[in-house]
CSV table of C-alpha atoms in Angstrom, one decimal:
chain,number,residue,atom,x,y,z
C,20,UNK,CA,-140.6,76.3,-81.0
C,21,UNK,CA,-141.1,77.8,-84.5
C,22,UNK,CA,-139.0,74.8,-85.8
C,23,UNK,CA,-141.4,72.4,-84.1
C,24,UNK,CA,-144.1,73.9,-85.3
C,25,UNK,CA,-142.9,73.6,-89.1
C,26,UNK,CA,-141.7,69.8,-88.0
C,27,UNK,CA,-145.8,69.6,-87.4
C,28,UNK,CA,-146.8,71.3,-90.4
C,29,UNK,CA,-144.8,69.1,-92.7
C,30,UNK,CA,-145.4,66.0,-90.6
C,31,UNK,CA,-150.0,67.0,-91.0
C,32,UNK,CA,-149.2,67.9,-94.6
C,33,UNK,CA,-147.2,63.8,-95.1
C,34,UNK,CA,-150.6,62.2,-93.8
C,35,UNK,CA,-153.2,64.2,-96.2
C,36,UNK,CA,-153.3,62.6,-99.3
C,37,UNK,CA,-152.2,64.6,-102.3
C,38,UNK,CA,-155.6,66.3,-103.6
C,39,UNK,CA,-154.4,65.0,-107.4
C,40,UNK,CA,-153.8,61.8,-106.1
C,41,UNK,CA,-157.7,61.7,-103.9
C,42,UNK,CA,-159.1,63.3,-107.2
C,43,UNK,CA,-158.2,60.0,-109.5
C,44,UNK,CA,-159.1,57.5,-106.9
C,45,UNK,CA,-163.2,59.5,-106.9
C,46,UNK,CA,-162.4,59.4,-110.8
C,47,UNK,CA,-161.1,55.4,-111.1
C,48,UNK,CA,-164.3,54.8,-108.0
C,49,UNK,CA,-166.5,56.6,-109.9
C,50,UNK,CA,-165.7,54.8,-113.2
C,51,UNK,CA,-165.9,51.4,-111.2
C,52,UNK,CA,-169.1,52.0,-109.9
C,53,UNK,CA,-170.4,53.3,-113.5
C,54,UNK,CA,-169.1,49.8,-114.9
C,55,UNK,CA,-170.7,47.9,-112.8
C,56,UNK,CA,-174.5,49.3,-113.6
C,57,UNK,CA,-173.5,49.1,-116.7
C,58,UNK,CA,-172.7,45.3,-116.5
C,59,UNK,CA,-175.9,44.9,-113.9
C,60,UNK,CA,-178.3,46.3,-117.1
C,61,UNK,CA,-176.7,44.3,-119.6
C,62,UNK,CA,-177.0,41.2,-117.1
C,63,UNK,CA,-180.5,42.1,-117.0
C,64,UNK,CA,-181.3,42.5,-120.0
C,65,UNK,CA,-179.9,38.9,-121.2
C,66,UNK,CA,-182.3,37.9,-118.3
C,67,UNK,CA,-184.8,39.2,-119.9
C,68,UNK,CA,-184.0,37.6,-123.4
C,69,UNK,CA,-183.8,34.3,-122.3
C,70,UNK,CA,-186.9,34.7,-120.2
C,71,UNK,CA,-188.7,35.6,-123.2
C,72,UNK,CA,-187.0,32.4,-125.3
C,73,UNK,CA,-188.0,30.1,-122.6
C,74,UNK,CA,-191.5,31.6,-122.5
C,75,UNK,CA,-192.0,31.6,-126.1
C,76,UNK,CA,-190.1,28.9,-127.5
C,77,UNK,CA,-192.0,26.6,-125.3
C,78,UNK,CA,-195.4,28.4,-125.8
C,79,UNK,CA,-195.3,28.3,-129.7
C,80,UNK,CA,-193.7,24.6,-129.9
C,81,UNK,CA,-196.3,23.1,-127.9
C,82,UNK,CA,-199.0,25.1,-129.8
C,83,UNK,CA,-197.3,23.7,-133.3
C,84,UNK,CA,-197.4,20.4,-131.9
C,85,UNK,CA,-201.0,20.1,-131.1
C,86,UNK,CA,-201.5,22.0,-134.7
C,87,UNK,CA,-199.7,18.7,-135.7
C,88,UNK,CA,-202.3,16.6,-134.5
C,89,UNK,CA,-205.0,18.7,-135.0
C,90,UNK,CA,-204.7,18.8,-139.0
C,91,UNK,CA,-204.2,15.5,-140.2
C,92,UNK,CA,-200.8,14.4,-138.3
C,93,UNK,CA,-200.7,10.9,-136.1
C,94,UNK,CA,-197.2,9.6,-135.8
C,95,UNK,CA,-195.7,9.9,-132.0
C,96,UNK,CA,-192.4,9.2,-133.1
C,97,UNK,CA,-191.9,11.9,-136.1
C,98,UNK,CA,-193.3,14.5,-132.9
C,99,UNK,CA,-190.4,13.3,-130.6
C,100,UNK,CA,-187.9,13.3,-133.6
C,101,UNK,CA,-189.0,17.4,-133.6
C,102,UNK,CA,-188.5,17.8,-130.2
C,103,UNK,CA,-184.8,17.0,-130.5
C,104,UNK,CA,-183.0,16.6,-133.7
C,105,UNK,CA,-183.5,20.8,-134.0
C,106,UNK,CA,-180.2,20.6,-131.4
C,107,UNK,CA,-177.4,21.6,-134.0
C,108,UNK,CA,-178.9,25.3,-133.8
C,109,UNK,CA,-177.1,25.2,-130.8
C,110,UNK,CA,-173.6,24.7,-132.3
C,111,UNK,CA,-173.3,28.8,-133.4
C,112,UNK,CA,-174.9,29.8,-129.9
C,113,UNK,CA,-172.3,27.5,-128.5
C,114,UNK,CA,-169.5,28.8,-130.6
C,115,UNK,CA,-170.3,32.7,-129.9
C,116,UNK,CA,-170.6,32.6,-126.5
C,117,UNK,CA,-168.2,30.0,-125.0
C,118,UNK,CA,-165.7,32.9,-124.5
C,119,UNK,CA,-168.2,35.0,-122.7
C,120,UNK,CA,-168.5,32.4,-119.8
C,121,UNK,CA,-165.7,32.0,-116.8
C,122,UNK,CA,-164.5,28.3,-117.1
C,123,UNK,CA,-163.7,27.0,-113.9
C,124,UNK,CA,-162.6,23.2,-112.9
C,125,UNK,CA,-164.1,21.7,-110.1
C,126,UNK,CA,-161.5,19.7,-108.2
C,127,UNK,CA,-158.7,19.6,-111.4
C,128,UNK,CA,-159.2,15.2,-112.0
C,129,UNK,CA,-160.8,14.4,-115.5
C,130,UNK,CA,-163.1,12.3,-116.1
C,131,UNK,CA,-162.9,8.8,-118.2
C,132,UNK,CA,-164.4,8.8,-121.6
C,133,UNK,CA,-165.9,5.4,-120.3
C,134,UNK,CA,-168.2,6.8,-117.7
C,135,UNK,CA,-168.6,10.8,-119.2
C,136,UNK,CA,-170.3,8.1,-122.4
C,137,UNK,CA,-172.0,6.2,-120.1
C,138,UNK,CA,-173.6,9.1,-118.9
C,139,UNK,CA,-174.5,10.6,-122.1
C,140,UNK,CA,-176.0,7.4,-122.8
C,141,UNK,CA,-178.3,7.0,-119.8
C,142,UNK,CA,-179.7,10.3,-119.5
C,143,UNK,CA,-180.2,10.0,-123.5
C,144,UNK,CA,-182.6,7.3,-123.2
C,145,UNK,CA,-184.0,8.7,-120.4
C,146,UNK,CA,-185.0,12.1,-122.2
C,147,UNK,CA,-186.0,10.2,-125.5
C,148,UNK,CA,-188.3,8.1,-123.5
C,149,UNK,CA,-189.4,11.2,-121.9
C,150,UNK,CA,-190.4,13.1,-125.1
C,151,UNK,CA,-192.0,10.2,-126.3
C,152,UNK,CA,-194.4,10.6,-123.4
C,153,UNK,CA,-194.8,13.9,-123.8
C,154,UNK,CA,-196.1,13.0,-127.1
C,155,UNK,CA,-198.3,10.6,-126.5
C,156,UNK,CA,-200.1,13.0,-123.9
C,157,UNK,CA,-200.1,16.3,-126.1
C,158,UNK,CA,-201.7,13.5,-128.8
C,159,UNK,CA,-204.6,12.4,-126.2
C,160,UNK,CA,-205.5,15.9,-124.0
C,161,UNK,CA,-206.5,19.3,-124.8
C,162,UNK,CA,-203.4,21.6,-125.2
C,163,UNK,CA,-204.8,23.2,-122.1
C,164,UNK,CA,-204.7,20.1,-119.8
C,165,UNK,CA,-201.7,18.8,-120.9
C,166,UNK,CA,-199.5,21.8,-119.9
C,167,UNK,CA,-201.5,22.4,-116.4
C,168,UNK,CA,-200.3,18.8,-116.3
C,169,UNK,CA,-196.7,19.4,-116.9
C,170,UNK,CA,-196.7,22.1,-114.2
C,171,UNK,CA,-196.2,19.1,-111.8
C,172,UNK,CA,-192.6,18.6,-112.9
C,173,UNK,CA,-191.3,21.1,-110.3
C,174,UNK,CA,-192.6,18.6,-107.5
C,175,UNK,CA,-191.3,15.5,-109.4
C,176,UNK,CA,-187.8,18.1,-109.6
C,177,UNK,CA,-187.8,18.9,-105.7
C,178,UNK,CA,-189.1,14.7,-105.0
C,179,UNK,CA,-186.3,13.6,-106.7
C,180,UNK,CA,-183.9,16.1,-105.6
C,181,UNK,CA,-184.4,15.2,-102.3
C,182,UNK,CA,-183.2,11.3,-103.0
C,183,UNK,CA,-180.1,12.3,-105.1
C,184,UNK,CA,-178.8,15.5,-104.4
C,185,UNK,CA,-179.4,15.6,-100.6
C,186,UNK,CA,-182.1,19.0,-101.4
C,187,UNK,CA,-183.9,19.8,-97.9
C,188,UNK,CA,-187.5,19.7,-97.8
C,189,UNK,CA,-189.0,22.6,-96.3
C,190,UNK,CA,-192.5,23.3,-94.9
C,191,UNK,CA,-192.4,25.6,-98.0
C,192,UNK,CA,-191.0,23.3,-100.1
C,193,UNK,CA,-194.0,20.3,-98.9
C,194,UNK,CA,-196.6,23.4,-99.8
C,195,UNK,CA,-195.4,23.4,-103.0
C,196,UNK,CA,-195.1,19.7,-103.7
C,197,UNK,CA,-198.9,19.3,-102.5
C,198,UNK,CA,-200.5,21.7,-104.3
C,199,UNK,CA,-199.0,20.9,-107.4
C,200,UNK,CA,-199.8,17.5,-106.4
C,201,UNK,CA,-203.6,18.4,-106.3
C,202,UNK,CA,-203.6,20.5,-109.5
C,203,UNK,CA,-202.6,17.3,-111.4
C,204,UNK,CA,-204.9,15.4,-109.6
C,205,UNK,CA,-207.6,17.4,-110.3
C,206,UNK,CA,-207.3,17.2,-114.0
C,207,UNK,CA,-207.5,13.6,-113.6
C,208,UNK,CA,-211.4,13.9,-113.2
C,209,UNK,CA,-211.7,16.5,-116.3
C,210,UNK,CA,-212.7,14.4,-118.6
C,211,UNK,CA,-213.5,15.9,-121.7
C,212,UNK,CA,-212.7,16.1,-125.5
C,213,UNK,CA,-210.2,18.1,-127.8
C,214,UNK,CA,-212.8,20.3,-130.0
C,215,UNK,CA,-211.1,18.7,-133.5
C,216,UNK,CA,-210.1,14.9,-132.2
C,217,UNK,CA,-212.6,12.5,-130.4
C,218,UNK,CA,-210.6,10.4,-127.7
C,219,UNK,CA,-212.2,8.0,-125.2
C,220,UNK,CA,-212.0,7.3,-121.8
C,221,UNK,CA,-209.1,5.2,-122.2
C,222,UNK,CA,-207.4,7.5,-124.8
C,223,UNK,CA,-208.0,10.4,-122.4
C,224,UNK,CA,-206.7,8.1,-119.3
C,225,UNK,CA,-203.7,6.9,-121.5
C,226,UNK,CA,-202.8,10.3,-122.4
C,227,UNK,CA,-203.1,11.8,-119.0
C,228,UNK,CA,-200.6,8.9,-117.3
C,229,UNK,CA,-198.2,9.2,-120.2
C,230,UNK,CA,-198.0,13.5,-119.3
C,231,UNK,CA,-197.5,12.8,-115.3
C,232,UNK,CA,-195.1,10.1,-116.3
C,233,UNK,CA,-193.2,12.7,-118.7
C,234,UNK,CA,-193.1,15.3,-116.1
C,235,UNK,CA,-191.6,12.6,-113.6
C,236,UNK,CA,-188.8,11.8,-116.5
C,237,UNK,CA,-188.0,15.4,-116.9
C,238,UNK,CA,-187.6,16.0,-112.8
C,239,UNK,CA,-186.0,12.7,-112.4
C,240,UNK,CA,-183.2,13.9,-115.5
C,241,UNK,CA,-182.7,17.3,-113.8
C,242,UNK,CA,-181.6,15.5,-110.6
C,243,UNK,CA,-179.6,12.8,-112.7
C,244,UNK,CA,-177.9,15.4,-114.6
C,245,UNK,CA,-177.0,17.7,-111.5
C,246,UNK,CA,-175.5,14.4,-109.9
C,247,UNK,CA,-173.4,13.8,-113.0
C,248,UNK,CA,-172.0,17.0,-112.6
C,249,UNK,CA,-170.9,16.7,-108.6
C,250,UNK,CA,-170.1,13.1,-108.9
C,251,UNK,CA,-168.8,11.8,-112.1
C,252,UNK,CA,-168.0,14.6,-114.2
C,253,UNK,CA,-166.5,16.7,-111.5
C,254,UNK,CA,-166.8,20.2,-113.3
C,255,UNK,CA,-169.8,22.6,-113.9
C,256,UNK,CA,-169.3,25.2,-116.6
C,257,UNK,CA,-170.7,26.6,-119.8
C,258,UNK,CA,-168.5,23.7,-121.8
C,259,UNK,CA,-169.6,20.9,-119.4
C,260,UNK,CA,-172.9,22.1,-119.3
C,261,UNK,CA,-173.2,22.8,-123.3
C,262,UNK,CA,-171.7,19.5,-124.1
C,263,UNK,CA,-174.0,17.2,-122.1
C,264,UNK,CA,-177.1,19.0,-123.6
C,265,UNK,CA,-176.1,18.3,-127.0
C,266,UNK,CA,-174.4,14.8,-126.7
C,267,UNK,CA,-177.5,13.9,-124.8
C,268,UNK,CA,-179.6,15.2,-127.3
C,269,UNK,CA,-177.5,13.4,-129.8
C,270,UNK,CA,-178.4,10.2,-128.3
C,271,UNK,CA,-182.0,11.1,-127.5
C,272,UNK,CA,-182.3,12.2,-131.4
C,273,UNK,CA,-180.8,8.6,-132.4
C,274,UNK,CA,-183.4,6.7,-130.3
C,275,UNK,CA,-186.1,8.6,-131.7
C,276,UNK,CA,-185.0,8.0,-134.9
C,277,UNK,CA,-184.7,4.3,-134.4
C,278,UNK,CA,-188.2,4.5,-132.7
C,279,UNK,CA,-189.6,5.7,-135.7
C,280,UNK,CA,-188.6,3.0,-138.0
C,281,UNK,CA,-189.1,0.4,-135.7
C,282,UNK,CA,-192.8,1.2,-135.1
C,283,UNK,CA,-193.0,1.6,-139.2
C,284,UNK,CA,-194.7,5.0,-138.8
C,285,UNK,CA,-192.0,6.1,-141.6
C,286,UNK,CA,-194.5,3.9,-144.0
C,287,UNK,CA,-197.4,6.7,-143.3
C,288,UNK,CA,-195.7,9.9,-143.4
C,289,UNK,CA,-195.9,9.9,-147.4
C,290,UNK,CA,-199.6,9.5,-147.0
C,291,UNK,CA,-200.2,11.6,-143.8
C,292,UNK,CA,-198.3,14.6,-145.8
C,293,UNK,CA,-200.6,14.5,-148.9
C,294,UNK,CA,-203.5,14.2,-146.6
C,295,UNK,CA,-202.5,17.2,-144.0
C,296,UNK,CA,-205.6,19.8,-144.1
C,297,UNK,CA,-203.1,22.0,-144.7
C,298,UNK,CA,-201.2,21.2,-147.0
C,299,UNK,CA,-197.7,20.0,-147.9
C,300,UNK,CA,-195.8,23.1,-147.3
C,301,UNK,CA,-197.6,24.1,-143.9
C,302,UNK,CA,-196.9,20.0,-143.2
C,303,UNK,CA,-193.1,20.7,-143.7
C,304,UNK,CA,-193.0,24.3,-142.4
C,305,UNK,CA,-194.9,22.7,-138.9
C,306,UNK,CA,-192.4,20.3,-138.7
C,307,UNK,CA,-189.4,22.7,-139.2
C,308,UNK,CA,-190.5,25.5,-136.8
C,309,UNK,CA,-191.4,23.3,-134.4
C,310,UNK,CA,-187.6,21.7,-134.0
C,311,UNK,CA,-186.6,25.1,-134.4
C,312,UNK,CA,-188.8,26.9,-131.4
C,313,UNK,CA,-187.8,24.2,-129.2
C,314,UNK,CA,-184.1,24.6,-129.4
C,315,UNK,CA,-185.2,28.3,-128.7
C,316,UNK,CA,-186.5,27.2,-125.7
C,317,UNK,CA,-182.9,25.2,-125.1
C,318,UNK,CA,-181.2,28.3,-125.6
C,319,UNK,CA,-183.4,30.5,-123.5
C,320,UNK,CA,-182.7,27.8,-120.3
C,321,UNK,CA,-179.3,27.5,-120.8
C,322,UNK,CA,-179.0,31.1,-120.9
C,323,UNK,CA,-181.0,31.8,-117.6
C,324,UNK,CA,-179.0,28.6,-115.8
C,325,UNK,CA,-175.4,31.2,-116.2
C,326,UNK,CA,-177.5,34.2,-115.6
C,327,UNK,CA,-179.2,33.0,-112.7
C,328,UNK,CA,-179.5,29.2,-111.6
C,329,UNK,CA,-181.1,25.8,-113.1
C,330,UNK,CA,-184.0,26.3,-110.5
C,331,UNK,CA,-184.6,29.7,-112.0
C,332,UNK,CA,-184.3,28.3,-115.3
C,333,UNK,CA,-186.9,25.4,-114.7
C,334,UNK,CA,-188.9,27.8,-113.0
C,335,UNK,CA,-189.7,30.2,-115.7
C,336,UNK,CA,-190.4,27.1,-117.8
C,337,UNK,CA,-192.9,25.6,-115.4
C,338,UNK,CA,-194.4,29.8,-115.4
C,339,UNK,CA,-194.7,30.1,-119.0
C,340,UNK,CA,-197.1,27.1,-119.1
C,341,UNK,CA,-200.0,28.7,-117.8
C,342,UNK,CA,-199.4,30.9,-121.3
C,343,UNK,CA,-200.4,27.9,-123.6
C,344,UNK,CA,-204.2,27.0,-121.8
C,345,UNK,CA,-204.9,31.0,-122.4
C,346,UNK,CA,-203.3,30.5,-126.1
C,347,UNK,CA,-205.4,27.3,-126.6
C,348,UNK,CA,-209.0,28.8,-125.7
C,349,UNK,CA,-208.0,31.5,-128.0
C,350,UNK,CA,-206.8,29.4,-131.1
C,351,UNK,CA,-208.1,25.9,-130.7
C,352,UNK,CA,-211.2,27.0,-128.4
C,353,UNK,CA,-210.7,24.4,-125.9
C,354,UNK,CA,-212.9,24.7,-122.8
C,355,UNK,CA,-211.4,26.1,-119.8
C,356,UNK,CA,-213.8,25.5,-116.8
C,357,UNK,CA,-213.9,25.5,-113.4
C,358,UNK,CA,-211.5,22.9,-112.3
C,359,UNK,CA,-208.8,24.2,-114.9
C,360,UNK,CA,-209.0,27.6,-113.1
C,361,UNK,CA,-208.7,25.8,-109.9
C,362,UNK,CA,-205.7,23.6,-111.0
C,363,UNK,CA,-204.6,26.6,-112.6
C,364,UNK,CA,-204.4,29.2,-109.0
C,365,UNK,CA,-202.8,25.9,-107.6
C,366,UNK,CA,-200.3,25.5,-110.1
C,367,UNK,CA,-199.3,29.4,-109.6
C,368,UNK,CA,-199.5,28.8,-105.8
C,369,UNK,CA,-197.5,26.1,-105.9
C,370,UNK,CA,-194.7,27.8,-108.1
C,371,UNK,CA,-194.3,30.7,-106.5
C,372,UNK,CA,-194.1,28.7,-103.1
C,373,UNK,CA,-190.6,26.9,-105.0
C,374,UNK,CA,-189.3,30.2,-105.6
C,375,UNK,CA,-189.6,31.8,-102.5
C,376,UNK,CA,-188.1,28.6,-100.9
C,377,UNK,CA,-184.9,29.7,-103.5
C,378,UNK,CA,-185.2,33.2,-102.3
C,379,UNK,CA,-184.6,32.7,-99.0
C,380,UNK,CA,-182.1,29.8,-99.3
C,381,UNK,CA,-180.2,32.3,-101.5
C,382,UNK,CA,-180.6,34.8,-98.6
C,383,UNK,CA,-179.5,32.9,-96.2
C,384,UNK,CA,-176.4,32.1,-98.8
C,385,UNK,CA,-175.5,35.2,-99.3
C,386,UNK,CA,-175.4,36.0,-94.8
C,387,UNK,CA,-173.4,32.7,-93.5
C,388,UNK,CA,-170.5,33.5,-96.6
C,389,UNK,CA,-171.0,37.3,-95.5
C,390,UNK,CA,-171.5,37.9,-99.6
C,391,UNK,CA,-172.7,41.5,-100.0
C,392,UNK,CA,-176.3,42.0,-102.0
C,393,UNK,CA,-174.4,43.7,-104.8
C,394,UNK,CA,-175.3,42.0,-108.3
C,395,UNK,CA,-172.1,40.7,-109.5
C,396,UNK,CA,-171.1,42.0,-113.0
C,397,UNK,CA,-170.1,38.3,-114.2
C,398,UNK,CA,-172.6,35.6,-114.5
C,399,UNK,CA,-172.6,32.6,-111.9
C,400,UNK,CA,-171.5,29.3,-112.3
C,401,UNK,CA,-174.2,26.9,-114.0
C,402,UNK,CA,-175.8,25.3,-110.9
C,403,UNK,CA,-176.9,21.8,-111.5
C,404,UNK,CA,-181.3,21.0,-110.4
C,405,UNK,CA,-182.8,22.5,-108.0
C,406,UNK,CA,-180.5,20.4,-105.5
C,407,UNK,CA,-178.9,23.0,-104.9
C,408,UNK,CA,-181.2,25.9,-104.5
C,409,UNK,CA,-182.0,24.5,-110.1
């Protein structure tokens, strides 16, 4: 009986887990968990960087770009060529972090040089056409219209979407595409004039089709680009991604080039320098920073696509524009009346609408694949558009 009961003894003592053995698995737990805050801050706080270069890259280009115009400047084409040919900041950004970012293959087949160029090609034109348009509306509007204007490009985003990448549209989603629908609209019957530049009816009607058309470009390339990705190019990660936003600037930098000379507004740049208000160094220095706080913007975007999503990324853009009509009232004292406050809660209505549309399709994600709602400690791979609620 006593040898039974020792039998028992030993046999109780086998199953509990040596107490050196429990106390390093609570240490190595412990340590894990501590890791993973750790990565959760640092994700967080890159999310917040990039919010910020999105926000203010954007905010100070377009306010550089309308000091352009304001002071003496007039060609369309050199303000598209600053929009893009800034793109070789990217190279270090691309160089530094490319390690940083998990490269996975989508199905393991490469993709032809023919059609991977073809595509570069396309959406090139595309986006130089684009911020030609852009240009042409910035020239025409107050600052403050134009980007209440631009706002629109998340409907345009979620229109297109729809067509090519097979995106749902939601009662949520409709609320959003109709409001943002009216808040353009509405701006359609503000007609009035930029404080330092006289433009007429037609100027002012010119200008505001050229901005809706613009925003249309930009949704329509976000829906292009995230059906390259699923259907041609077969892979989305930080390489892919990297690579088509700088050959595609590449090309959009070569047509804007070649739409300056063609239009012969190279012949007035001589003369429009030695006549800026400014004067030749602030001409230069314009020019420069503006190239520059646009590929800021790039980097911010590309940033918050790994972080987070594309929809998150074209998001914060479209929230950062109600930041340049409170900039412009301040600096250029452009009017901000009634039905820019109204297009203005619209816009915000609107916007927040998309998100919460991502939120709960991310919700839902997260239940059907039984994900926990942990934060993972390594960034996501880049979504395409807002397809695939980007």
């Amino acid at each position: 009986m006593k040898g039974d009961q020792e039998l028992q003894i030993i046999v109780q003592q086998g199953k509990e887990p040596n107490p050196t053995v429990q106390d390093e698995r609570n240490l190595v737990s412990s340590s894990q968990t501590e890791v993973s805050h750790s990565n959760t801050y640092k994700r967080w706080f890159r999310v917040t960087l990039y919010t910020f270069f999105v926000i203010s890259g954007q905010s100070v280009a377009t306010i550089l770009g309308r000091l352009y115009y304001d002071n003496g400047g007039n060609s369309k084409w050199l303000a598209t060529v600053v929009q893009l040919v800034g793109f070789p900041v990217l190279l270090p950004y691309y160089l530094l972090t490319i390690k940083t970012h998990t490269t996975t293959h989508g199905d393991g087949k490469t993709t032809s040089l023919r059609n991977r160029v073809l595509v570069y090609v396309v959406l090139g034109l595309l986006v130089g056409a684009d911020c030609y348009l852009y240009s042409i509306g910035l020239l025409y509007l107050p600052v403050s219209t134009y980007s209440l204007i631009c706002a629109s490009q998340l409907a345009f985003n979620a229109f297109f979407s729809y067509f090519l990448n097979s995106q749902k549209l939601t009662p949520i989603i409709l609320n959003s595409l109709i409001l943002l629908t009216i808040s353009s609209t509405l701006l359609a019957f503000n007609n009035e004039e930029s404080n330092s530049t006289k433009v007429t009816q037609g100027e002012y009607v010119k200008g505001f089709i050229c901005t809706v058309g613009a925003s249309a470009g930009y949704g329509l390339v976000l829906s292009l680009e995230q059906l390259a990705f699923c259907k041609v190019l077969k892979r989305q990660n930080f390489s892919e991604v990297m690579d088509m936003i700088i050959y595609v600037t590449l090309v959009a930098s070569c047509v804007s080039v070649v739409g300056l000379f063609a239009s012969s507004e190279w012949k007035t740049l001589g003369s429009e320098m030695e006549n800026y208000k400014l004067g030749k160094v602030s001409y230069i220095m314009n020019l420069v920073w503006t190239a520059i706080t646009w590929q800021v913007f790039s980097i911010g975007g590309t940033g918050l696509i790994f972080e987070l999503s594309s929809l998150f990324s074209n998001a914060i853009s479209v929230l950062g524009l109600p930041v340049v009509p409170i900039l412009a009232v301040i600096i250029f004292h452009d009017k901000m009346n009634g039905l820019k406050v109204i297009s203005m809660i619209l816009a915000i209505w609107g916007f927040t609408s998309y998100v919460y549309q991502h939120y709960l399709d991310d919700k839902n994600l997260k239940k059907s694949h039984g994900i926990p709602k942990k934060e993972s400690p390594n960034p996501p791979e880049a979504e395409g558009s807002s397809g695939h609620s980007k």
